[in-house]
Amino acid sequence: MADKVIDKTFNSLWNENHRKHNKSEIQYDDWLVKWLPQLKSEANILELGCGLGNNAKFLADNGIKELATDLSEVALENVAKIEGITTQKLDLTEPFAFEDESFDIVLADLCLHYFSESMTEKIMLEIKRVLKKDGMLLARVNSTADINHGAGQGEKLEENFFFVEGYNKRFFDEKTAQKFFGLIGSCQVNNAVMKRYEKEKQLLEICVLKK
C-alpha cells in the first residue's frame, strides 16, 4: 500500500517532471569530485535513477563511461545525447536485469528515498547482488533536516516516510541510513548540502563498501 500512494504512476510522474526541465542546460555539483580516482580506474559503473543526466554529464566531462538507468523514457532520451554514456530502462521496484557481481561502482543520487521500508530493503539487496566483491555504492538521499523539501510534512505513511508534493518521500537520519544501507556493507554517512535547486537541500551523502 505505502509504495502505491501516489496520484500517478512513477513512470508518468517522472516523465511529466522531466519534460518540464529537459530543455534546460544540464548542471552538476561537485559531490563526486573526491571519488574521481575510483571512478577513473576503468571501473564498470552503473547509475540508478540517472534523471536528466547531472551525474552522467559530470562523468562524461571527465572521460568516464557508465551505464545510466532510469524508469523515465524522457530522462533516458535526454541522457542518451551525452557522448560516451549508455542508457537502459530500469524499474527499481523490480529485480535488476543484471548478473550477480556485474559492477564495481553503483551510483544512486536522489533516487532511493521514494519507497516503503520493505521495498527499500529489497532495492538494497539488489544493489548488493549486482555489486562485485569490494564494490562501492555512492549515494545521496533526503535528510530528515530537509524541511525545504518536505521533511516531516504531508501524510505520514511510515516513520520518516510521507506522501507530500504529490508522491512518496522518505527522509533518512544517520541511524536509518545505517539500517538500510548497512544491508549492503560497511557504511559511511555524512551530512551534505546541495544548492542546485531554488531552495537549499539538506542531504545525507553515503558511501558503502560491499561486505
PDB file of C-alpha atoms in Angstrom:
ATOM      1  CA  MET A   1       0.000   0.000   0.000  1.00  0.00           C
ATOM      2  CA  ALA A   2       2.675   2.515   1.026  1.00  0.00           C
ATOM      3  CA  ASP A   3       4.504   2.070  -2.272  1.00  0.00           C
ATOM      4  CA  LYS A   4       1.346   2.874  -4.270  1.00  0.00           C
ATOM      5  CA  VAL A   5       0.106   6.023  -2.504  1.00  0.00           C
ATOM      6  CA  ILE A   6       0.800   8.383  -5.403  1.00  0.00           C
ATOM      7  CA  ASP A   7      -1.615  10.195  -7.660  1.00  0.00           C
ATOM      8  CA  LYS A   8       0.087   8.906 -10.812  1.00  0.00           C
ATOM      9  CA  THR A   9       2.358   6.015 -11.673  1.00  0.00           C
ATOM     10  CA  PHE A  10       6.041   6.738 -11.055  1.00  0.00           C
ATOM     11  CA  ASN A  11       6.643   6.428 -14.775  1.00  0.00           C
ATOM     12  CA  SER A  12       4.117   9.069 -15.811  1.00  0.00           C
ATOM     13  CA  LEU A  13       5.019  11.302 -12.885  1.00  0.00           C
ATOM     14  CA  TRP A  14       8.710  11.387 -13.744  1.00  0.00           C
ATOM     15  CA  ASN A  15       8.129  11.649 -17.479  1.00  0.00           C
ATOM     16  CA  GLU A  16       5.980  14.707 -16.812  1.00  0.00           C
ATOM     17  CA  ASN A  17       8.528  16.163 -14.395  1.00  0.00           C
ATOM     18  CA  HIS A  18      11.453  15.645 -16.762  1.00  0.00           C
ATOM     19  CA  ARG A  19       9.579  17.150 -19.711  1.00  0.00           C
ATOM     20  CA  LYS A  20       9.416  20.404 -17.760  1.00  0.00           C
ATOM     21  CA  HIS A  21      13.191  20.553 -17.394  1.00  0.00           C
ATOM     22  CA  ASN A  22      14.759  18.653 -20.279  1.00  0.00           C
ATOM     23  CA  LYS A  23      15.366  21.805 -22.312  1.00  0.00           C
ATOM     24  CA  SER A  24      17.481  23.303 -19.560  1.00  0.00           C
ATOM     25  CA  GLU A  25      21.258  23.042 -19.568  1.00  0.00           C
ATOM     26  CA  ILE A  26      22.423  20.050 -17.553  1.00  0.00           C
ATOM     27  CA  GLN A  27      24.036  21.234 -14.333  1.00  0.00           C
ATOM     28  CA  TYR A  28      26.006  19.211 -11.829  1.00  0.00           C
ATOM     29  CA  ASP A  29      27.642  19.821  -8.483  1.00  0.00           C
ATOM     30  CA  ASP A  30      30.935  18.592  -7.082  1.00  0.00           C
ATOM     31  CA  TRP A  31      29.841  15.696  -4.864  1.00  0.00           C
ATOM     32  CA  LEU A  32      31.660  13.099  -6.987  1.00  0.00           C
ATOM     33  CA  VAL A  33      34.924  15.033  -7.311  1.00  0.00           C
ATOM     34  CA  LYS A  34      36.553  13.293  -4.340  1.00  0.00           C
ATOM     35  CA  TRP A  35      35.722   9.910  -5.885  1.00  0.00           C
ATOM     36  CA  LEU A  36      37.294  10.629  -9.274  1.00  0.00           C
ATOM     37  CA  PRO A  37      40.315   8.319  -8.695  1.00  0.00           C
ATOM     38  CA  GLN A  38      37.978   5.353  -8.150  1.00  0.00           C
ATOM     39  CA  LEU A  39      35.628   6.390 -10.947  1.00  0.00           C
ATOM     40  CA  LYS A  40      38.522   6.764 -13.390  1.00  0.00           C
ATOM     41  CA  SER A  41      40.026   3.371 -12.540  1.00  0.00           C
ATOM     42  CA  GLU A  42      38.443   1.550 -15.505  1.00  0.00           C
ATOM     43  CA  ALA A  43      35.539   0.696 -13.203  1.00  0.00           C
ATOM     44  CA  ASN A  44      32.316  -0.778 -14.533  1.00  0.00           C
ATOM     45  CA  ILE A  45      29.798   1.827 -13.336  1.00  0.00           C
ATOM     46  CA  LEU A  46      26.011   1.579 -13.022  1.00  0.00           C
ATOM     47  CA  GLU A  47      23.904   4.636 -12.261  1.00  0.00           C
ATOM     48  CA  LEU A  48      20.422   4.140 -10.858  1.00  0.00           C
ATOM     49  CA  GLY A  49      17.804   6.844 -11.373  1.00  0.00           C
ATOM     50  CA  CYS A  50      20.003   8.962 -13.630  1.00  0.00           C
ATOM     51  CA  GLY A  51      17.301  11.586 -14.234  1.00  0.00           C
ATOM     52  CA  LEU A  52      18.194  14.132 -16.890  1.00  0.00           C
ATOM     53  CA  GLY A  53      21.887  13.321 -16.620  1.00  0.00           C
ATOM     54  CA  ASN A  54      23.501  15.514 -13.981  1.00  0.00           C
ATOM     55  CA  ASN A  55      25.968  12.836 -12.903  1.00  0.00           C
ATOM     56  CA  ALA A  56      26.274  11.305 -16.381  1.00  0.00           C
ATOM     57  CA  LYS A  57      27.354  14.703 -17.727  1.00  0.00           C
ATOM     58  CA  PHE A  58      29.910  15.085 -14.930  1.00  0.00           C
ATOM     59  CA  LEU A  59      31.357  11.657 -15.671  1.00  0.00           C
ATOM     60  CA  ALA A  60      31.417  12.234 -19.428  1.00  0.00           C
ATOM     61  CA  ASP A  61      33.161  15.588 -18.949  1.00  0.00           C
ATOM     62  CA  ASN A  62      35.836  13.698 -17.006  1.00  0.00           C
ATOM     63  CA  GLY A  63      36.215  10.963 -19.636  1.00  0.00           C
ATOM     64  CA  ILE A  64      34.329   8.330 -17.632  1.00  0.00           C
ATOM     65  CA  LYS A  65      31.738   5.956 -19.072  1.00  0.00           C
ATOM     66  CA  GLU A  66      28.751   4.484 -17.259  1.00  0.00           C
ATOM     67  CA  LEU A  67      25.515   2.638 -17.805  1.00  0.00           C
ATOM     68  CA  ALA A  68      22.817   5.186 -16.931  1.00  0.00           C
ATOM     69  CA  THR A  69      19.411   3.746 -15.986  1.00  0.00           C
ATOM     70  CA  ASP A  70      16.043   5.253 -15.180  1.00  0.00           C
ATOM     71  CA  LEU A  71      12.341   4.417 -15.242  1.00  0.00           C
ATOM     72  CA  SER A  72      11.546   7.519 -17.306  1.00  0.00           C
ATOM     73  CA  GLU A  73      11.830   7.312 -21.092  1.00  0.00           C
ATOM     74  CA  VAL A  74      12.043  11.120 -21.245  1.00  0.00           C
ATOM     75  CA  ALA A  75      15.066  11.069 -18.945  1.00  0.00           C
ATOM     76  CA  LEU A  76      16.797   8.334 -20.919  1.00  0.00           C
ATOM     77  CA  GLU A  77      16.237  10.132 -24.229  1.00  0.00           C
ATOM     78  CA  ASN A  78      17.941  13.185 -22.775  1.00  0.00           C
ATOM     79  CA  VAL A  79      20.864  11.271 -21.259  1.00  0.00           C
ATOM     80  CA  ALA A  80      21.433   9.306 -24.476  1.00  0.00           C
ATOM     81  CA  LYS A  81      22.565  12.581 -26.074  1.00  0.00           C
ATOM     82  CA  ILE A  82      25.617  12.671 -23.782  1.00  0.00           C
ATOM     83  CA  GLU A  83      28.616  11.246 -25.617  1.00  0.00           C
ATOM     84  CA  GLY A  84      30.035   8.080 -24.097  1.00  0.00           C
ATOM     85  CA  ILE A  85      27.000   7.270 -21.932  1.00  0.00           C
ATOM     86  CA  THR A  86      24.951   4.104 -22.473  1.00  0.00           C
ATOM     87  CA  THR A  87      21.343   4.036 -21.264  1.00  0.00           C
ATOM     88  CA  GLN A  88      18.886   1.346 -20.215  1.00  0.00           C
ATOM     89  CA  LYS A  89      15.380   1.449 -18.724  1.00  0.00           C
ATOM     90  CA  LEU A  90      15.223   0.078 -15.189  1.00  0.00           C
ATOM     91  CA  ASP A  91      12.445  -0.050 -12.605  1.00  0.00           C
ATOM     92  CA  LEU A  92      13.966  -0.023  -9.129  1.00  0.00           C
ATOM     93  CA  THR A  93      10.994  -1.923  -7.721  1.00  0.00           C
ATOM     94  CA  GLU A  94      11.664  -4.925  -9.970  1.00  0.00           C
ATOM     95  CA  PRO A  95      14.655  -7.334  -9.936  1.00  0.00           C
ATOM     96  CA  PHE A  96      17.546  -5.720 -11.802  1.00  0.00           C
ATOM     97  CA  ALA A  97      18.252  -7.230 -15.220  1.00  0.00           C
ATOM     98  CA  PHE A  98      21.948  -7.769 -14.464  1.00  0.00           C
ATOM     99  CA  GLU A  99      24.043 -10.748 -13.478  1.00  0.00           C
ATOM    100  CA  ASP A 100      25.410 -11.101  -9.957  1.00  0.00           C
ATOM    101  CA  GLU A 101      28.574  -9.051  -9.274  1.00  0.00           C
ATOM    102  CA  SER A 102      28.368  -7.115 -12.556  1.00  0.00           C
ATOM    103  CA  PHE A 103      29.523  -3.678 -11.376  1.00  0.00           C
ATOM    104  CA  ASP A 104      32.451  -2.165  -9.496  1.00  0.00           C
ATOM    105  CA  ILE A 105      30.550   1.014  -8.595  1.00  0.00           C
ATOM    106  CA  VAL A 106      26.861   1.845  -8.305  1.00  0.00           C
ATOM    107  CA  LEU A 107      25.737   5.481  -8.197  1.00  0.00           C
ATOM    108  CA  ALA A 108      22.320   6.339  -6.737  1.00  0.00           C
ATOM    109  CA  ASP A 109      21.798  10.076  -6.458  1.00  0.00           C
ATOM    110  CA  LEU A 110      18.434  11.182  -5.027  1.00  0.00           C
ATOM    111  CA  CYS A 111      16.618   8.074  -6.245  1.00  0.00           C
ATOM    112  CA  LEU A 112      16.453   5.748  -3.220  1.00  0.00           C
ATOM    113  CA  HIS A 113      14.127   7.772  -0.981  1.00  0.00           C
ATOM    114  CA  TYR A 114      10.718   7.124  -2.549  1.00  0.00           C
ATOM    115  CA  PHE A 115       9.889   3.689  -1.162  1.00  0.00           C
ATOM    116  CA  SER A 116       8.413   1.852   1.803  1.00  0.00           C
ATOM    117  CA  GLU A 117      10.705   0.112   4.260  1.00  0.00           C
ATOM    118  CA  SER A 118      10.111  -3.300   2.709  1.00  0.00           C
ATOM    119  CA  MET A 119      10.754  -2.066  -0.828  1.00  0.00           C
ATOM    120  CA  THR A 120      13.816  -0.085   0.252  1.00  0.00           C
ATOM    121  CA  GLU A 121      15.263  -3.263   1.757  1.00  0.00           C
ATOM    122  CA  LYS A 122      14.612  -5.188  -1.480  1.00  0.00           C
ATOM    123  CA  ILE A 123      16.342  -2.495  -3.525  1.00  0.00           C
ATOM    124  CA  MET A 124      19.364  -2.513  -1.204  1.00  0.00           C
ATOM    125  CA  LEU A 125      19.692  -6.275  -1.592  1.00  0.00           C
ATOM    126  CA  GLU A 126      19.505  -5.957  -5.389  1.00  0.00           C
ATOM    127  CA  ILE A 127      22.282  -3.356  -5.290  1.00  0.00           C
ATOM    128  CA  LYS A 128      24.341  -5.701  -3.136  1.00  0.00           C
ATOM    129  CA  ARG A 129      23.716  -8.558  -5.567  1.00  0.00           C
ATOM    130  CA  VAL A 130      24.948  -6.684  -8.655  1.00  0.00           C
ATOM    131  CA  LEU A 131      27.982  -5.159  -6.928  1.00  0.00           C
ATOM    132  CA  LYS A 132      31.256  -7.032  -7.206  1.00  0.00           C
ATOM    133  CA  LYS A 133      33.131  -8.120  -4.115  1.00  0.00           C
ATOM    134  CA  ASP A 134      34.638  -4.982  -2.545  1.00  0.00           C
ATOM    135  CA  GLY A 135      32.394  -2.925  -4.842  1.00  0.00           C
ATOM    136  CA  MET A 136      31.188   0.518  -3.799  1.00  0.00           C
ATOM    137  CA  LEU A 137      27.838   2.301  -3.676  1.00  0.00           C
ATOM    138  CA  LEU A 138      27.877   6.106  -3.733  1.00  0.00           C
ATOM    139  CA  ALA A 139      24.518   7.633  -2.881  1.00  0.00           C
ATOM    140  CA  ARG A 140      22.704  10.750  -1.736  1.00  0.00           C
ATOM    141  CA  VAL A 141      19.289  10.690  -0.058  1.00  0.00           C
ATOM    142  CA  ASN A 142      16.856  13.094   1.600  1.00  0.00           C
ATOM    143  CA  SER A 143      17.789  14.103   5.137  1.00  0.00           C
ATOM    144  CA  THR A 144      15.309  14.428   7.998  1.00  0.00           C
ATOM    145  CA  ALA A 145      16.642  18.006   8.214  1.00  0.00           C
ATOM    146  CA  ASP A 146      15.406  18.783   4.686  1.00  0.00           C
ATOM    147  CA  ILE A 147      12.415  20.918   5.699  1.00  0.00           C
ATOM    148  CA  ASN A 148      12.685  22.951   2.479  1.00  0.00           C
ATOM    149  CA  HIS A 149      11.707  19.838   0.526  1.00  0.00           C
ATOM    150  CA  GLY A 150       9.075  18.127   2.643  1.00  0.00           C
ATOM    151  CA  ALA A 151      10.698  16.585   5.732  1.00  0.00           C
ATOM    152  CA  GLY A 152       8.057  15.924   8.383  1.00  0.00           C
ATOM    153  CA  GLN A 153       5.254  17.245   6.175  1.00  0.00           C
ATOM    154  CA  GLY A 154       2.239  15.742   4.407  1.00  0.00           C
ATOM    155  CA  GLU A 155       0.523  12.437   5.185  1.00  0.00           C
ATOM    156  CA  LYS A 156       2.665  10.110   7.273  1.00  0.00           C
ATOM    157  CA  LEU A 157       2.868   6.614   5.760  1.00  0.00           C
ATOM    158  CA  GLU A 158       5.695   5.155   7.867  1.00  0.00           C
ATOM    159  CA  GLU A 159       8.340   6.592  10.166  1.00  0.00           C
ATOM    160  CA  ASN A 160      10.054   9.422   8.195  1.00  0.00           C
ATOM    161  CA  PHE A 161       8.043   8.452   5.083  1.00  0.00           C
ATOM    162  CA  PHE A 162       5.384  10.863   3.816  1.00  0.00           C
ATOM    163  CA  PHE A 163       3.015  11.476   0.937  1.00  0.00           C
ATOM    164  CA  VAL A 164       3.990  15.061   0.115  1.00  0.00           C
ATOM    165  CA  GLU A 165       4.002  17.192  -3.031  1.00  0.00           C
ATOM    166  CA  GLY A 166       2.141  14.507  -4.986  1.00  0.00           C
ATOM    167  CA  TYR A 167       4.264  11.447  -4.237  1.00  0.00           C
ATOM    168  CA  ASN A 168       6.055   9.439  -1.563  1.00  0.00           C
ATOM    169  CA  LYS A 169       9.217  10.763   0.062  1.00  0.00           C
ATOM    170  CA  ARG A 170      11.429   9.068   2.637  1.00  0.00           C
ATOM    171  CA  PHE A 171      13.788  11.084   4.830  1.00  0.00           C
ATOM    172  CA  PHE A 172      16.848   9.489   6.413  1.00  0.00           C
ATOM    173  CA  ASP A 173      18.822  10.220   9.552  1.00  0.00           C
ATOM    174  CA  GLU A 174      22.160   8.550  10.241  1.00  0.00           C
ATOM    175  CA  LYS A 175      20.545   5.685  12.178  1.00  0.00           C
ATOM    176  CA  THR A 176      18.098   4.749   9.423  1.00  0.00           C
ATOM    177  CA  ALA A 177      20.759   5.232   6.743  1.00  0.00           C
ATOM    178  CA  GLN A 178      22.956   2.744   8.580  1.00  0.00           C
ATOM    179  CA  LYS A 179      19.988   0.387   8.945  1.00  0.00           C
ATOM    180  CA  PHE A 180      19.150   0.261   5.236  1.00  0.00           C
ATOM    181  CA  PHE A 181      22.484   0.851   3.532  1.00  0.00           C
ATOM    182  CA  GLY A 182      24.197  -1.403   6.056  1.00  0.00           C
ATOM    183  CA  LEU A 183      22.417  -4.306   4.357  1.00  0.00           C
ATOM    184  CA  ILE A 184      24.988  -3.884   1.590  1.00  0.00           C
ATOM    185  CA  GLY A 185      28.134  -3.469   3.643  1.00  0.00           C
ATOM    186  CA  SER A 186      30.262  -1.054   5.637  1.00  0.00           C
ATOM    187  CA  CYS A 187      28.528   2.305   5.539  1.00  0.00           C
ATOM    188  CA  GLN A 188      29.883   5.849   5.937  1.00  0.00           C
ATOM    189  CA  VAL A 189      27.269   8.616   6.306  1.00  0.00           C
ATOM    190  CA  ASN A 190      27.879  12.374   6.127  1.00  0.00           C
ATOM    191  CA  ASN A 191      25.630  15.423   6.168  1.00  0.00           C
ATOM    192  CA  ALA A 192      25.707  17.468   2.976  1.00  0.00           C
ATOM    193  CA  VAL A 193      24.011  20.423   1.324  1.00  0.00           C
ATOM    194  CA  MET A 194      23.047  20.824  -2.329  1.00  0.00           C
ATOM    195  CA  LYS A 195      22.348  24.290  -3.772  1.00  0.00           C
ATOM    196  CA  ARG A 196      21.271  23.271  -7.287  1.00  0.00           C
ATOM    197  CA  TYR A 197      17.601  23.941  -6.534  1.00  0.00           C
ATOM    198  CA  GLU A 198      15.887  27.231  -5.750  1.00  0.00           C
ATOM    199  CA  LYS A 199      15.846  26.255  -2.068  1.00  0.00           C
ATOM    200  CA  GLU A 200      18.857  24.724  -0.320  1.00  0.00           C
ATOM    201  CA  LYS A 201      18.537  20.945   0.045  1.00  0.00           C
ATOM    202  CA  GLN A 202      19.815  19.014   3.071  1.00  0.00           C
ATOM    203  CA  LEU A 203      21.156  15.556   2.200  1.00  0.00           C
ATOM    204  CA  LEU A 204      22.924  12.550   3.562  1.00  0.00           C
ATOM    205  CA  GLU A 205      25.895  11.519   1.439  1.00  0.00           C
ATOM    206  CA  ILE A 206      26.636   7.818   1.740  1.00  0.00           C
ATOM    207  CA  CYS A 207      29.496   5.535   0.750  1.00  0.00           C
ATOM    208  CA  VAL A 208      29.048   1.779   1.175  1.00  0.00           C
ATOM    209  CA  LEU A 209      31.711  -0.864   0.626  1.00  0.00           C
ATOM    210  CA  LYS A 210      30.175  -4.250  -0.062  1.00  0.00           C
ATOM    211  CA  LYS A 211      30.933  -6.906   2.528  1.00  0.00           C
TER     212      LYS A 211
END
